[in-house]
C-alpha positions in Angstrom: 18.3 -23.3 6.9 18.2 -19.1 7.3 14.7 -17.5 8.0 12.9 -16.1 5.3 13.1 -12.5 5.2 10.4 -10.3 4.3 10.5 -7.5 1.4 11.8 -4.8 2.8 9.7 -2.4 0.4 6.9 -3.8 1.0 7.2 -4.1 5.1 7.4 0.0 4.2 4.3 0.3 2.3 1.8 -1.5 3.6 0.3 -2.6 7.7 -1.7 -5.5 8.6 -4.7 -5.0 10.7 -7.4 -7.1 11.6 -9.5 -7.1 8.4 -6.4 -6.9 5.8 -4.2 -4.5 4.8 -4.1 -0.6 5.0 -1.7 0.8 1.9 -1.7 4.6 1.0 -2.6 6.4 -1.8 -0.5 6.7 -5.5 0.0 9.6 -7.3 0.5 12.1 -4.3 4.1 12.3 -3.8 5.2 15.1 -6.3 3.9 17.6 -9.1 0.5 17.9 -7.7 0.4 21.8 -9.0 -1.4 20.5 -12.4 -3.6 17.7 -10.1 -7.2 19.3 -8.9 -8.1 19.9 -5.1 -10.5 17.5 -5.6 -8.7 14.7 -6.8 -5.7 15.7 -4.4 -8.3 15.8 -1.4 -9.6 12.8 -2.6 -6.3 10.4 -2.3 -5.6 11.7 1.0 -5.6 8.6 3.6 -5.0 5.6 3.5 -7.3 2.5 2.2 -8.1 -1.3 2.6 -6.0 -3.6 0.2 -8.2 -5.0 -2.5 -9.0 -8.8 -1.8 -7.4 -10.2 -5.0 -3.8 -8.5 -3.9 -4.0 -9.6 -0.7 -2.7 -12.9 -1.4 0.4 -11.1 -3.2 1.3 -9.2 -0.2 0.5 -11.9 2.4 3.7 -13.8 0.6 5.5 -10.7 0.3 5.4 -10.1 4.5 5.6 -13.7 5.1 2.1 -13.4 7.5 1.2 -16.9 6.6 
């Protein structure tokens, strides 16, 4: 039987830690001259997965 391999975008995108999963921001990868400070400043980071995803991206990196 070969191993399950995990989705090689996703293993890019997001990290486990202890309470989930940490992804980054959308929208702040190009044409961010029209985009406010505000809202530019404002996706800088990174942030906690949302609890009804996690489930999605669980499978996706074959953590359980």
């Amino acid at each position: 039987m070969p191993k399950m391999k995990t989705k090689s975008g996703a293993k890019k995108r997001f990290k486990a830690t202890a309470n989930g999963f940490k992804h980054k921001h959308a929208f702040k990868s190009h044409i961010l001259t029209k985009m406010t400070t505000k809202r530019k400043r404002q996706l800088r980071g990174t942030s906690m997965m949302h609890p009804s995803e996690v489930a999605r991206v669980e499978r996706m990196l074959r953590v359980r």
